[in-house]
């Protein structure tokens, strides 16, 4: 694999050299207390300093960061910048329609956040209450998040692409009493019926007392007088000042749901102090952020990337963050590149799935644009193959912008493994080296570290400030999911190898979590949706490779006796999964199965199904535990060709 030299032009302005990285990294492991203490003082403003930087350990699972420290997230993102940046744009907003653009200064954002914090208070929202946010990518989503943070309420942002059912289960799990939404969203020229979805979700959520609605479009929506309130009406009735609450470092800032390998999505809970320190520090170093730069992360705020690197990281560092409401292909495949030129974007952070889709359309879509403002490119969410990396680096970035391939997770709060621009020689397709304070290891099934270049399970040996606090209301699941397999270590759920130069190569999940177009979906959730259909007796879902989405969903479905497979049933199943989860979870392949391969104790052998779906039949491994070996032969005989012709979408 090639090692790109660091572009010379770039190396002149970097925040860090390779030698400085190595020195700082060593120190961060040797002396984490002083290292993180200095970072916490430099990047965050505290009302009261902490008693201890880190207490507890992975062994005892009682970790706490910056204990007894007091701070406020909104104050750190806004108030403290007002002296120097009040007229600087905090947000540049580009609407779905390219003619709609807004610049919101730090002073304006501050005022709106104060106003909305007062609205929340008037509605009796208190510190520690959970507030559900189901919104499009409009500046108000940032206002609402920071207003929650200002008064110490815990926001729970639910991606606007999730279905009413998925929204309902998240509202119920977090016990939210308020939902903030928009009448409609706009994406790719299409209208998303957000308020209608909320109405549907709330049928089974009687505890929700109020719904606050932002008017994004002029279309009317149904209204419940007792419950629904317009955002713009409420904002007129309140003062533009609201003193920030003093929040404890270990008080939760937000909960964000993500899929696990089993059961319902987990509410990942993040702290205030540790999370903010980590968001600011990683944003500064990984994106080599310099004052005055225009920074654009394309992630929706419904995902962790949107939380940490569209909102908190950049605003903590006083950056101008670009929010984009639309999609990469609307009105044309040039949209990203046009936005970069139009707003002179310096730092651009997106997902491999978007890069693959744009690359497939051809370079002609880049031709009318210069992208000369770019100095850095980033990617996140799934492995980026070397070919796609090369295209991003040489065509999009014209071989002058380093690419930071950042590896992290909802649970980690911020980036754990990534090149640092200017400091790390780049290798196409590798997330390179660990960030400060992060001690990864690759282990075999028994927890022994493997040799260089050997694949194994990626674990993290020591706590870092951005890490999750727990799973909301489910500490047992937190312990079982992340710390049971290798006690004393955090289990990532990813497979990886490390080469002899210390570069990490992360290949993907080793549990039953799928990555469809970078979106995390649990096989269990999809299977539960399939089982809702009265004709279905059993279902098992695995991932197969997809040229654009990275992975696609392949479902094996056994129908009840006497039910004949038909196209109608197949369509109903696809519909059911979309209804339970959302359009991000579309089944690409449905194979009818007379029975599923099971062990004698009745466990479905997913490993075998994965091999069958992927046509990887050379080594089926140990099939001796199968109750009925004939089942496998039948499934192989009826396997669907994983190619465009048999796809459903
Ligand atoms: O499998 C890894 C993959 O995304 C998973 C985490 O998904 P989520 O919690 O949705 O967060 C995504 C954005 C931080 C990981 O377990 N992943 C993330 N980044 C990379 C990656 N896989 C390979 N390379 C990456 N850079």
XYZ file of C-alpha atoms and ligand atoms in Angstrom:
675
model
C 0.000 0.000 0.000
C 1.386 3.387 -0.914
C 2.335 6.057 1.564
C 1.535 9.477 0.266
C 4.038 12.138 1.128
C 2.478 14.985 3.043
C 1.766 17.669 0.460
C 4.518 20.274 0.815
C 2.215 23.198 0.325
C 0.154 21.971 3.220
C 2.914 21.227 5.671
C 3.708 24.935 6.041
C 0.546 25.797 7.902
C -0.069 22.749 10.034
C -0.979 22.847 13.736
C 1.357 19.939 14.428
C 4.381 18.128 12.985
C 4.964 14.375 13.131
C 7.578 14.765 15.873
C 5.225 16.925 17.906
C 2.436 14.399 17.473
C 4.645 11.566 18.729
C 5.823 13.572 21.714
C 2.328 14.667 22.660
C 0.887 11.203 22.120
C 3.516 9.614 24.386
C 2.846 12.196 27.030
C -0.922 11.722 26.770
C -0.470 8.038 27.669
C 2.253 8.513 30.288
C 0.675 11.440 32.054
C -3.012 11.625 31.148
C -3.881 13.734 34.182
C -1.718 16.670 33.252
C -2.258 16.227 29.539
C -6.064 16.389 29.747
C -5.959 19.010 32.450
C -4.032 21.320 30.141
C -6.333 20.550 27.209
C -9.441 21.113 29.334
C -8.157 24.505 30.432
C -7.087 25.532 26.968
C -10.208 24.519 25.036
C -13.078 24.944 27.495
C -14.121 27.644 29.968
C -15.138 26.361 33.387
C -17.102 28.082 36.128
C -15.416 25.888 38.670
C -12.396 23.634 38.131
C -12.596 19.885 38.618
C -11.374 17.985 41.654
C -9.892 15.178 39.571
C -9.281 14.800 35.830
C -10.166 11.105 35.714
C -11.418 8.905 38.468
C -12.324 5.236 38.167
C -11.263 2.700 35.584
C -12.417 0.229 32.960
C -11.854 -2.518 35.525
C -14.301 -1.047 38.003
C -16.455 0.669 35.352
C -16.814 3.782 37.460
C -15.068 6.277 35.176
C -15.757 9.993 35.631
C -14.073 12.910 33.870
C -13.388 16.301 35.425
C -15.431 15.419 38.497
C -17.021 18.348 40.317
C -16.049 20.706 37.498
C -18.838 23.077 36.483
C -19.451 24.453 33.013
C -22.121 25.073 30.407
C -22.034 23.807 26.831
C -23.982 26.715 25.324
C -21.831 29.237 27.163
C -18.763 27.562 25.717
C -20.169 27.485 22.189
C -21.521 31.040 22.239
C -21.151 33.519 25.104
C -17.412 33.324 25.439
C -16.945 34.086 21.726
C -19.057 37.228 21.761
C -16.205 39.555 22.670
C -14.249 38.654 19.545
C -16.688 37.024 17.137
C -20.113 38.539 17.571
C -20.257 39.568 13.902
C -18.632 36.405 12.540
C -20.942 33.806 11.029
C -21.418 30.927 13.428
C -23.569 29.139 10.855
C -23.734 29.403 7.101
C -26.899 27.641 6.078
C -27.442 26.400 2.560
C -30.998 25.290 1.931
C -32.132 22.389 -0.190
C -32.892 24.984 -2.813
C -29.557 26.638 -3.756
C -31.189 30.078 -3.695
C -31.873 29.810 0.012
C -28.845 30.850 2.066
C -28.609 32.303 5.560
C -25.668 33.643 7.538
C -26.202 33.583 11.286
C -23.649 35.438 13.377
C -22.486 34.378 16.815
C -24.464 37.302 18.287
C -27.646 36.227 16.487
C -27.250 32.581 17.420
C -26.623 33.592 21.025
C -29.826 35.630 21.134
C -31.936 32.908 19.565
C -30.525 30.298 21.922
C -31.288 32.521 24.918
C -34.796 33.112 23.648
C -35.482 29.453 23.080
C -33.975 28.558 26.465
C -36.555 30.949 27.948
C -39.261 29.258 25.898
C -38.241 25.898 27.342
C -38.275 27.300 30.849
C -41.717 28.804 30.320
C -42.881 25.387 29.194
C -41.575 24.047 32.463
C -38.672 22.069 31.016
C -36.177 21.488 33.818
C -32.557 20.468 34.165
C -32.221 16.749 33.452
C -35.485 16.533 31.457
C -35.196 14.838 28.070
C -36.325 16.778 25.014
C -36.808 14.996 21.704
C -35.681 16.862 18.574
C -36.957 15.563 15.214
C -35.995 18.245 12.764
C -34.594 18.960 9.341
C -31.144 20.498 8.876
C -32.134 24.099 9.518
C -30.278 26.535 11.798
C -33.063 26.221 14.362
C -31.943 22.690 15.125
C -28.721 24.136 16.538
C -30.689 26.787 18.425
C -32.812 24.103 20.011
C -29.901 21.813 20.920
C -27.925 24.626 22.519
C -31.001 25.986 24.300
C -31.458 22.580 25.926
C -27.802 22.607 26.911
C -28.137 26.129 28.295
C -30.743 25.087 30.845
C -29.316 21.599 31.423
C -32.039 19.664 29.621
C -30.821 16.514 27.836
C -31.497 16.566 24.104
C -32.363 13.431 22.197
C -32.064 14.152 18.495
C -33.800 11.621 16.256
C -32.784 11.620 12.583
C -35.603 13.065 10.440
C -35.401 10.015 8.148
C -36.592 7.658 10.877
C -40.164 6.425 10.646
C -42.921 7.287 13.144
C -42.498 3.872 14.776
C -38.773 4.387 15.257
C -39.437 7.878 16.613
C -42.054 6.551 19.006
C -39.758 3.951 20.524
C -37.031 6.572 21.059
C -39.459 9.037 22.670
C -40.734 6.326 24.989
C -37.339 4.972 25.935
C -35.980 8.417 26.836
C -39.285 9.378 28.463
C -39.452 12.720 26.639
C -42.293 15.049 27.521
C -41.631 17.496 24.724
C -40.931 17.065 21.003
C -39.520 19.780 18.781
C -40.076 19.386 15.070
C -40.862 21.265 11.854
C -44.073 21.222 9.889
C -42.131 19.679 7.005
C -38.581 19.100 5.900
C -37.112 19.520 2.429
C -34.535 17.152 0.974
C -33.639 16.722 -2.655
C -36.743 18.642 -3.732
C -38.977 16.303 -1.759
C -41.132 17.145 1.200
C -40.631 15.147 4.410
C -43.814 15.091 6.547
C -42.121 15.570 9.905
C -45.096 16.893 11.864
C -47.335 14.188 10.440
C -44.782 11.588 11.557
C -44.711 13.122 15.024
C -48.506 13.036 15.214
C -48.410 9.357 14.350
C -45.626 8.585 16.801
C -47.387 10.391 19.626
C -50.536 8.279 19.431
C -48.740 5.913 21.781
C -46.803 8.505 23.787
C -49.352 10.077 26.129
C -46.652 11.580 28.322
C -45.697 14.109 25.612
C -47.399 17.328 26.644
C -46.104 19.806 24.100
C -44.919 19.790 20.496
C -43.092 22.884 19.263
C -43.168 23.273 15.495
C -40.836 25.262 13.263
C -42.446 26.518 10.088
C -40.147 25.397 7.304
C -42.666 25.328 4.456
C -45.941 27.088 3.795
C -47.977 23.900 3.648
C -50.607 23.479 6.352
C -50.370 20.645 8.884
C -52.876 19.160 11.268
C -52.882 20.829 14.643
C -53.835 19.897 18.198
C -54.623 23.140 19.978
C -53.829 21.873 23.455
C -50.536 20.358 22.507
C -48.970 22.052 19.480
C -47.185 25.411 19.519
C -45.496 27.414 16.765
C -41.815 28.160 17.380
C -42.063 31.647 15.854
C -44.972 32.618 18.104
C -43.186 31.464 21.232
C -39.940 33.218 20.312
C -41.736 36.576 20.204
C -42.848 36.335 23.791
C -39.479 35.914 25.507
C -36.348 37.903 26.335
C -33.083 37.447 24.416
C -31.108 36.913 27.619
C -30.986 33.771 29.692
C -28.223 33.048 32.191
C -26.654 29.633 31.531
C -27.092 26.962 34.192
C -23.992 25.748 35.961
C -23.794 22.148 34.851
C -21.791 19.440 36.506
C -19.124 17.925 34.317
C -20.686 14.489 34.729
C -24.259 15.673 34.108
C -25.524 14.322 30.786
C -25.522 16.627 27.780
C -27.433 14.397 25.393
C -28.727 10.953 24.596
C -28.451 9.632 21.065
C -29.920 6.333 19.933
C -27.865 3.902 17.917
C -28.278 0.296 16.880
C -26.688 -2.587 18.675
C -26.371 -6.198 17.599
C -29.412 -7.266 19.588
C -32.576 -5.741 20.885
C -33.853 -2.213 20.588
C -31.584 0.726 19.770
C -29.498 1.882 22.700
C -29.670 5.372 24.145
C -26.037 6.389 24.254
C -25.644 8.936 27.020
C -22.839 11.487 26.905
C -21.439 13.678 29.650
C -20.945 17.425 29.485
C -17.327 18.052 30.577
C -15.461 15.141 29.047
C -17.479 15.233 25.845
C -16.966 18.951 25.255
C -13.242 18.807 25.943
C -12.848 15.902 23.566
C -15.044 17.462 20.859
C -13.054 20.700 20.907
C -9.602 19.105 21.051
C -10.266 16.579 18.286
C -11.901 19.202 16.081
C -8.892 21.444 16.487
C -6.205 18.842 15.784
C -7.836 16.418 13.378
C -9.177 19.161 11.134
C -6.145 21.332 11.773
C -8.616 24.103 12.367
C -7.335 27.682 12.096
C -9.220 30.800 13.072
C -11.406 32.224 10.327
C -11.766 29.033 8.338
C -15.029 27.814 6.847
C -15.724 24.307 7.965
C -18.312 21.940 6.522
C -19.338 18.573 7.894
C -22.129 17.128 5.751
C -23.549 14.863 8.478
C -27.104 15.350 9.626
C -27.407 16.335 13.289
C -29.437 13.163 13.760
C -26.134 11.251 13.917
C -23.190 11.532 16.265
C -21.039 13.098 13.526
C -23.569 15.905 13.279
C -23.528 16.389 17.050
C -19.783 16.475 17.530
C -18.505 17.860 14.250
C -21.366 19.940 12.792
C -22.357 21.555 16.078
C -20.316 21.196 19.264
C -16.709 20.853 18.013
C -16.749 23.750 15.525
C -18.765 26.113 17.730
C -16.553 25.399 20.739
C -13.602 26.458 18.625
C -15.351 29.568 17.289
C -15.496 28.272 13.727
C -18.024 29.024 11.010
C -19.889 25.779 10.500
C -21.800 25.188 7.297
C -25.120 23.380 7.595
C -26.595 21.872 4.472
C -30.226 20.931 4.318
C -30.112 18.942 1.095
C -28.498 15.937 -0.553
C -25.388 15.527 -2.750
C -27.328 14.872 -5.963
C -29.846 17.722 -5.981
C -30.341 19.688 -8.168
C -27.298 17.953 -9.734
C -24.298 15.823 -8.847
C -22.237 19.025 -8.696
C -23.998 20.285 -5.592
C -21.254 19.596 -3.019
C -18.574 21.131 -5.219
C -20.708 24.173 -5.979
C -21.334 24.757 -2.288
C -17.605 24.507 -1.605
C -16.892 27.236 -4.186
C -19.858 29.389 -3.237
C -18.993 29.560 0.475
C -15.222 29.124 0.111
C -15.150 26.027 2.273
C -11.690 25.212 3.653
C -12.386 21.958 5.480
C -14.790 19.372 4.085
C -15.885 16.268 6.008
C -18.206 13.651 4.502
C -18.915 9.918 4.281
C -17.457 7.334 1.871
C -20.937 6.454 0.631
C -21.404 10.010 -0.667
C -17.945 10.005 -2.231
C -18.632 6.680 -3.965
C -21.949 7.910 -5.324
C -20.401 11.099 -6.707
C -17.392 9.295 -8.112
C -19.638 6.915 -10.006
C -21.323 9.797 -11.814
C -18.020 10.860 -13.336
C -15.560 13.738 -13.092
C -17.561 15.977 -15.399
C -19.637 17.044 -12.412
C -16.564 18.626 -10.871
C -15.519 20.454 -13.989
C -17.389 23.712 -13.518
C -15.964 24.130 -10.012
C -12.447 24.961 -8.755
C -12.575 23.828 -5.098
C -9.535 26.021 -4.639
C -10.563 27.083 -1.121
C -10.194 23.501 0.171
C -7.222 22.676 2.336
C -8.383 19.505 4.009
C -10.711 16.584 3.315
C -12.165 14.190 5.851
C -14.163 10.981 5.802
C -16.080 9.004 8.410
C -18.580 6.254 9.029
C -17.270 3.227 7.144
C -14.090 2.016 5.535
C -13.036 4.004 2.489
C -11.428 1.725 -0.071
C -8.067 2.849 -1.485
C -9.550 3.556 -4.954
C -12.227 5.812 -3.577
C -9.662 7.453 -1.292
C -7.423 8.132 -4.307
C -10.267 9.747 -6.215
C -11.168 11.925 -3.249
C -7.535 12.905 -2.763
C -6.497 13.504 -6.353
C -9.702 14.586 -8.116
C -11.711 16.366 -5.422
C -8.681 17.663 -3.522
C -6.409 18.023 -6.567
C -3.641 16.222 -4.646
C -3.112 19.208 -2.382
C -5.383 18.388 0.538
C -4.621 15.666 3.061
C -7.460 13.223 3.615
C -8.226 12.431 7.247
C -9.928 9.045 7.441
C -11.429 9.300 10.917
C -12.504 6.209 12.821
C -14.906 6.518 15.723
C -18.411 5.651 16.941
C -21.540 7.081 18.567
C -20.218 5.650 21.814
C -16.774 7.226 21.557
C -18.161 10.780 21.295
C -15.284 11.896 19.092
C -12.563 10.672 16.759
C -10.276 7.987 18.211
C -8.099 7.016 15.251
C -7.157 9.397 12.449
C -4.247 10.926 10.641
C -3.389 14.427 11.792
C -2.929 16.651 8.751
C 0.653 17.600 8.162
C 1.825 15.286 10.936
C 0.861 11.860 9.603
C 2.107 10.503 6.271
C -1.079 9.264 4.659
C -1.903 5.771 3.471
C -4.925 5.415 1.249
C -7.587 3.463 3.124
C -6.033 3.570 6.589
C -7.323 5.594 9.548
C -3.655 5.748 10.575
C -2.727 6.466 14.186
C -4.538 6.841 17.501
C -5.480 10.267 18.775
C -4.038 11.625 22.030
C -4.893 9.519 25.052
C -6.263 6.648 22.977
C -4.669 3.238 23.437
C -6.094 0.759 20.935
C -5.138 -2.894 20.654
C -6.029 -5.738 18.336
C -6.798 -9.010 20.030
C -7.827 -12.547 19.193
C -10.935 -14.219 20.607
C -9.119 -14.882 23.875
C -8.028 -11.291 24.333
C -4.379 -11.851 23.384
C -2.823 -9.114 21.275
C -2.116 -10.314 17.744
C 1.014 -9.704 15.698
C 1.351 -6.876 13.158
C -0.734 -7.326 10.017
C -2.978 -9.915 11.687
C -6.695 -9.281 11.757
C -8.392 -9.231 15.128
C -10.894 -7.404 17.257
C -10.318 -3.746 17.947
C -10.444 -2.816 21.630
C -9.512 0.339 23.533
C -7.507 -0.179 26.679
C -7.976 3.081 28.584
C -10.788 5.607 29.058
C -10.765 8.865 27.060
C -12.747 12.010 27.862
C -15.338 11.790 25.050
C -16.522 8.309 25.848
C -20.124 7.490 26.616
C -21.303 7.547 30.181
C -23.682 4.612 29.948
C -26.749 3.399 28.078
C -29.740 5.422 29.190
C -31.572 3.540 31.936
C -29.681 0.364 31.116
C -26.362 0.004 32.833
C -26.466 -3.783 32.541
C -26.595 -3.567 28.775
C -23.742 -1.026 28.836
C -21.561 -3.440 30.786
C -22.568 -6.464 28.712
C -22.187 -4.818 25.302
C -18.832 -3.146 25.802
C -16.944 -4.668 28.734
C -17.993 -8.279 29.170
C -15.994 -9.959 26.428
C -12.629 -8.500 27.433
C -12.992 -7.196 31.001
C -11.048 -4.011 31.606
C -11.204 -3.012 27.932
C -13.751 -1.262 25.730
C -14.987 -3.521 22.928
C -15.567 -1.578 19.717
C -17.330 -4.279 17.686
C -14.953 -3.660 14.774
C -12.339 -5.855 13.126
C -8.990 -4.325 12.285
C -5.296 -4.916 11.778
C -2.259 -2.805 12.555
C 0.676 -2.705 10.175
C 4.337 -2.517 11.161
C 4.295 1.287 10.985
C 1.489 1.423 13.528
C -1.255 2.220 11.000
C -4.722 0.877 11.780
C -6.809 -0.643 8.987
C -10.405 -1.002 10.088
C -12.435 -3.390 7.994
C -15.889 -3.197 9.584
C -18.153 -4.606 12.233
C -17.685 -8.100 13.615
C -21.035 -8.163 15.362
C -24.541 -8.117 13.945
C -24.529 -4.438 13.142
C -24.898 -3.378 9.508
C -23.567 -0.234 7.896
C -25.938 0.725 5.106
C -24.758 3.902 3.378
C -22.856 4.649 6.583
C -26.012 4.274 8.682
C -25.857 1.894 11.552
C -28.667 -0.653 11.602
C -28.977 -3.727 13.808
C -29.878 -7.020 12.171
C -32.153 -7.639 15.156
C -34.213 -4.536 14.391
C -34.706 -5.575 10.766
C -35.606 -9.125 11.774
C -38.102 -7.871 14.349
C -39.719 -5.767 11.612
C -39.959 -8.792 9.298
C -41.555 -10.847 12.036
C -44.341 -8.269 12.297
C -45.697 -9.694 9.062
C -48.226 -12.390 9.865
C -46.972 -14.595 7.005
C -43.430 -14.756 8.335
C -42.297 -17.576 10.527
C -38.581 -16.771 10.788
C -36.117 -14.294 9.371
C -32.387 -13.685 9.433
C -30.593 -10.722 7.963
C -26.979 -10.324 6.860
C -24.909 -7.776 4.954
C -23.622 -8.113 1.392
C -21.286 -5.658 -0.320
C -22.775 -2.789 -2.290
C -20.912 -0.564 -4.682
C -22.426 2.675 -3.368
C -23.913 1.930 0.030
C -20.928 -0.109 1.199
C -23.262 -2.754 2.544
C -26.764 -3.805 1.537
C -29.348 -5.860 3.428
C -29.871 -9.485 2.407
C -32.777 -11.176 4.188
C -33.495 -14.887 4.472
C -37.189 -15.350 5.178
C -39.121 -18.479 6.091
C -42.858 -18.194 5.605
C -45.433 -20.006 7.705
C -46.582 -23.404 6.476
C -49.096 -23.168 3.646
C -48.030 -19.646 2.720
C -46.600 -19.467 -0.795
C -43.933 -16.865 -1.493
C -45.196 -14.126 -3.790
C -43.992 -10.778 -5.076
C -46.737 -9.151 -2.982
C -45.412 -10.633 0.223
C -41.926 -9.527 -0.722
C -43.135 -5.974 -1.320
C -45.029 -6.012 1.963
C -41.863 -7.102 3.775
C -39.811 -4.319 2.238
C -42.555 -1.894 3.225
C -42.718 -3.243 6.749
C -39.018 -2.681 7.353
C -39.281 0.878 6.047
C -42.258 1.436 8.314
C -40.535 0.097 11.410
C -37.191 1.804 10.867
C -37.224 4.211 7.934
C -36.138 4.428 4.314
C -32.491 3.987 5.325
C -33.301 0.337 6.016
C -34.455 -0.865 2.635
C -34.068 -4.587 1.945
C -32.018 -5.122 -1.181
C -32.443 -8.896 -1.374
C -35.070 -11.280 -0.044
C -34.351 -15.009 -0.335
C -37.142 -17.398 0.573
C -35.890 -20.202 2.778
C -37.716 -23.413 3.664
C -35.829 -23.423 6.928
C -32.857 -21.592 8.375
C -29.645 -23.334 9.424
C -29.686 -23.851 13.167
C -27.537 -25.436 15.787
C -28.999 -28.335 17.682
C -29.843 -25.903 20.451
C -31.926 -23.896 17.961
C -29.624 -20.905 17.361
C -29.626 -19.529 13.819
C -26.139 -19.866 12.307
C -25.739 -16.400 10.959
C -22.107 -17.023 10.081
C -23.229 -19.561 7.486
C -25.920 -17.290 6.118
C -23.366 -14.525 5.683
C -21.190 -16.877 3.654
C -24.086 -18.071 1.529
C -25.328 -14.561 0.784
C -21.812 -13.495 -0.112
C -21.219 -16.588 -2.259
C -18.195 -17.364 -0.130
C -18.612 -21.112 -0.242
C -15.071 -22.414 -0.234
C -14.789 -22.739 3.518
C -18.078 -23.076 5.242
C -16.285 -23.877 8.487
C -17.572 -26.258 11.071
C -21.072 -27.338 10.120
C -21.084 -30.337 12.443
C -23.306 -28.573 14.956
C -26.015 -28.076 12.367
C -29.268 -29.792 13.190
C -29.911 -30.518 9.515
C -26.965 -30.102 7.097
C -29.283 -30.426 4.076
C -30.674 -26.971 4.861
C -27.426 -25.354 3.784
C -27.390 -27.085 0.398
C -30.915 -25.877 -0.287
C -30.047 -22.337 0.608
C -26.981 -22.398 -1.623
C -29.016 -23.729 -4.511
C -31.515 -20.897 -4.178
C -29.053 -18.131 -3.452
C -29.819 -14.808 -5.144
C -27.174 -13.328 -7.371
C -25.865 -10.279 -5.579
C -25.910 -8.038 -8.601
C -28.012 -5.215 -9.920
C -30.574 -7.429 -11.678
C -31.907 -9.068 -8.544
C -32.022 -5.917 -6.474
C -35.184 -4.450 -5.132
C -34.023 -0.876 -4.936
O -17.725 0.103 11.975
C -17.203 1.356 12.332
C -17.694 2.385 11.341
O -18.833 2.961 11.940
C -19.112 2.363 13.207
C -19.716 3.365 14.140
O -20.933 3.802 13.628
P -21.701 5.017 14.258
O -21.825 4.804 15.724
O -22.918 5.205 13.471
O -20.740 6.246 14.063
C -20.369 6.621 12.784
C -19.667 7.946 12.806
C -18.658 8.128 13.838
C -17.784 1.833 13.643
O -17.929 0.827 14.612
N -16.700 3.419 11.073
C -16.730 4.698 11.495
N -15.695 5.374 10.984
C -14.964 4.516 10.235
C -15.603 3.265 10.304
N -15.103 2.176 9.689
C -13.964 2.333 8.997
N -13.299 3.491 8.878
C -13.764 4.611 9.474
N -13.121 5.753 9.336
